[in-house]
mmCIF file of C-alpha atoms in Angstrom:
data_model
loop_
_atom_site.group_PDB
_atom_site.id
_atom_site.type_symbol
_atom_site.label_atom_id
_atom_site.label_comp_id
_atom_site.label_asym_id
_atom_site.label_seq_id
_atom_site.Cartn_x
_atom_site.Cartn_y
_atom_site.Cartn_z
ATOM 1 C CA GLY A 25 8.965 215.556 207.416
ATOM 2 C CA ALA A 26 6.358 212.756 206.824
ATOM 3 C CA GLU A 27 7.070 212.459 203.084
ATOM 4 C CA GLY A 28 10.914 212.194 203.758
ATOM 5 C CA SER A 29 10.468 209.370 206.408
ATOM 6 C CA GLN A 30 7.993 207.545 204.004
ATOM 7 C CA LYS A 31 10.581 207.642 201.172
ATOM 8 C CA GLU A 32 13.284 206.341 203.535
ATOM 9 C CA ARG A 33 11.193 203.523 204.622
ATOM 10 C CA GLU A 34 10.323 202.503 201.052
ATOM 11 C CA GLY A 35 14.064 202.898 200.181
ATOM 12 C CA SER A 36 15.088 200.646 203.044
ATOM 13 C CA GLU A 37 12.335 198.033 202.255
ATOM 14 C CA LYS A 38 13.422 197.918 198.499
ATOM 15 C CA ALA A 39 17.042 197.455 199.693
ATOM 16 C CA GLN A 40 16.058 194.675 202.099
ATOM 17 C CA GLU A 41 14.043 192.943 199.334
ATOM 18 C CA LYS A 42 17.134 193.297 196.999
ATOM 19 C CA ARG A 43 19.422 191.665 199.611
ATOM 20 C CA GLU A 44 16.960 188.873 200.239
ATOM 21 C CA GLY A 45 16.634 188.341 196.449
ATOM 22 C CA LEU A 46 20.298 188.115 195.983
ATOM 23 C CA GLN A 47 20.571 185.540 198.817
ATOM 24 C CA LYS A 48 17.883 183.506 197.353
ATOM 25 C CA GLU A 49 19.405 183.615 193.916
ATOM 26 C CA GLU A 50 22.868 182.481 195.261
ATOM 27 C CA GLY A 51 21.221 179.867 197.520
ATOM 28 C CA GLY A 52 23.311 181.007 200.461
ATOM 29 C CA GLU A 53 22.988 182.591 203.752
ATOM 30 C CA VAL A 54 24.646 185.469 205.406
ATOM 31 C CA LEU A 55 26.841 184.698 208.439
ATOM 32 C CA TYR A 56 28.155 187.565 210.540
ATOM 33 C CA GLY A 57 31.170 186.941 212.653
ATOM 34 C CA ASN A 58 34.540 188.138 213.668
ATOM 35 C CA LEU A 59 37.879 187.442 212.096
ATOM 36 C CA LYS A 60 38.460 184.145 214.156
ATOM 37 C CA LEU A 61 35.192 182.751 212.749
ATOM 38 C CA TYR A 62 36.191 183.747 209.144
ATOM 39 C CA VAL A 63 39.685 182.190 209.454
ATOM 40 C CA PHE A 64 38.046 179.029 210.866
ATOM 41 C CA PHE A 65 35.677 178.601 207.952
ATOM 42 C CA ARG A 66 38.329 179.460 205.411
ATOM 43 C CA LEU A 67 40.631 176.811 206.811
ATOM 44 C CA TYR A 68 37.630 174.445 206.949
ATOM 45 C CA GLN A 69 37.115 175.155 203.300
ATOM 46 C CA LYS A 70 40.772 174.375 202.520
ATOM 47 C CA LEU A 71 40.634 171.170 204.564
ATOM 48 C CA TYR A 72 37.540 170.021 202.538
ATOM 49 C CA GLU A 73 39.341 170.893 199.305
ATOM 50 C CA ARG A 74 42.425 168.922 200.205
ATOM 51 C CA LEU A 75 40.511 165.851 201.342
ATOM 52 C CA ALA A 76 38.451 165.998 198.034
ATOM 53 C CA LYS A 77 41.722 166.152 196.116
ATOM 54 C CA ALA A 78 42.870 163.103 198.069
ATOM 55 C CA LYS A 79 39.849 161.228 197.161
ATOM 56 C CA GLU A 80 40.107 162.260 193.470
ATOM 57 C CA LEU A 81 43.812 161.137 193.420
ATOM 58 C CA ALA A 82 42.756 157.833 194.872
ATOM 59 C CA GLY A 83 40.230 157.233 192.186
ATOM 60 C CA GLU A 84 42.732 158.241 189.517
ATOM 61 C CA VAL A 85 45.229 155.709 190.898
ATOM 62 C CA GLU A 86 42.618 152.944 190.864
ATOM 63 C CA LYS A 87 41.765 153.843 187.200
ATOM 64 C CA ARG A 88 45.470 153.800 186.180
ATOM 65 C CA GLN A 89 45.957 150.498 187.849
ATOM 66 C CA GLU A 90 42.913 149.032 186.021
ATOM 67 C CA SER A 91 44.051 150.443 182.673
ATOM 68 C CA ASP A 92 47.543 148.903 183.318
ATOM 69 C CA GLY A 93 46.071 145.585 184.045
ATOM 70 C CA GLY A 94 47.711 145.475 187.490
ATOM 71 C CA ARG A 95 45.346 145.825 190.353
ATOM 72 C CA ARG A 96 46.166 145.656 194.121
ATOM 73 C CA GLU A 97 43.032 143.569 194.900
ATOM 74 C CA PRO A 98 40.276 142.233 192.861
ATOM 75 C CA LYS A 99 36.970 144.253 192.832
ATOM 76 C CA GLU A 100 33.575 142.705 193.033
ATOM 77 C CA ALA A 101 31.645 142.562 189.756
ATOM 78 C CA GLY A 102 29.443 145.491 189.321
ATOM 79 C CA ALA A 103 31.244 147.647 191.843
ATOM 80 C CA LYS A 104 30.183 151.334 191.603
ATOM 81 C CA GLU A 105 32.475 153.865 190.126
ATOM 82 C CA GLU A 106 32.154 155.936 193.342
ATOM 83 C CA GLU A 107 33.878 153.131 195.188
ATOM 84 C CA GLN A 108 36.976 153.249 192.988
ATOM 85 C CA GLY A 109 39.898 154.077 195.082
ATOM 86 C CA ALA A 110 38.053 153.529 198.329
ATOM 87 C CA LYS A 111 40.810 151.415 199.827
ATOM 88 C CA THR A 112 43.528 153.832 198.749
ATOM 89 C CA TYR A 113 41.508 156.706 200.297
ATOM 90 C CA ARG A 114 41.031 154.696 203.424
ATOM 91 C CA ASP A 115 44.805 154.094 203.748
ATOM 92 C CA PHE A 116 45.379 157.805 203.238
ATOM 93 C CA MET A 117 42.850 158.768 205.959
ATOM 94 C CA GLU A 118 44.581 156.215 208.346
ATOM 95 C CA MET A 119 47.927 157.835 207.597
ATOM 96 C CA LEU A 120 46.595 161.290 208.249
ATOM 97 C CA SER A 121 45.011 160.048 211.541
ATOM 98 C CA ASN A 122 48.442 158.655 212.548
ATOM 99 C CA LEU A 123 50.124 161.839 211.625
ATOM 100 C CA VAL A 124 47.695 163.901 213.756
ATOM 101 C CA LYS A 125 48.004 161.437 216.692
ATOM 102 C CA GLY A 126 51.817 161.697 216.456
ATOM 103 C CA SER A 127 52.500 158.037 215.643
ATOM 104 C CA MET A 128 53.778 159.111 212.112
ATOM 105 C CA ASP A 129 56.185 161.913 211.354
ATOM 106 C CA ALA A 130 55.701 164.303 208.529
ATOM 107 C CA SER A 131 58.390 162.808 206.129
ATOM 108 C CA ASP A 132 56.785 159.427 206.372
ATOM 109 C CA PHE A 133 53.391 160.903 205.736
ATOM 110 C CA GLU A 134 54.712 162.694 202.588
ATOM 111 C CA ASP A 135 56.352 159.398 201.375
ATOM 112 C CA GLY A 136 53.174 157.440 201.980
ATOM 113 C CA CYS A 137 51.137 160.047 200.105
ATOM 114 C CA ARG A 138 53.462 160.003 197.129
ATOM 115 C CA ALA A 139 53.574 156.165 197.088
ATOM 116 C CA ARG A 140 49.778 155.736 197.309
ATOM 117 C CA LEU A 141 48.464 158.775 195.461
ATOM 118 C CA GLY A 142 51.301 159.704 193.111
ATOM 119 C CA THR A 143 53.461 162.854 192.642
ATOM 120 C CA SER A 144 50.272 165.097 192.443
ATOM 121 C CA ALA A 145 49.774 164.550 196.166
ATOM 122 C CA PHE A 146 52.054 167.392 197.147
ATOM 123 C CA GLU A 147 49.071 169.551 197.991
ATOM 124 C CA LEU A 148 48.200 167.215 200.830
ATOM 125 C CA PHE A 149 51.585 167.520 202.621
ATOM 126 C CA THR A 150 50.245 170.647 204.525
ATOM 127 C CA LEU A 151 47.324 168.906 206.072
ATOM 128 C CA GLU A 152 48.959 168.618 209.441
ATOM 129 C CA TRP A 153 49.749 172.332 209.509
ATOM 130 C CA LEU A 154 46.045 173.094 208.381
ATOM 131 C CA LEU A 155 44.526 170.920 211.141
ATOM 132 C CA GLU A 156 46.870 172.483 213.758
ATOM 133 C CA GLN A 157 45.729 176.022 212.678
ATOM 134 C CA MET A 158 42.043 174.936 212.937
ATOM 135 C CA LEU A 159 42.356 173.458 216.325
ATOM 136 C CA ALA A 160 44.513 176.280 217.736
#
């Protein structure tokens, strides 16, 4: 009796230490929740990925314009590389805001994305649906 419960406690303590060690190695935390919480965080992750893609595309457009010699507006001398494409990205975010508010329709949003960010912007066309699903 007593030996069996002692072994069980030692086994559960080792399992707990192993779980904590895995969490520390990965640098993450465990969050328990229901399906709705999982879906929300998964959609949030997709939203982040798509916005990061838009920022990346805006930077690429800026680099292409600089290499072609034609730039939309002059940059200050010594501007950081992080700021490349900032105006293009702000324009994109303004279009997205207008789409969510309903003052822009989806086809205009798609055309604007293509014009500002190039043909690789097709991934961004579903942002409206993604936001609707998150807020539902």
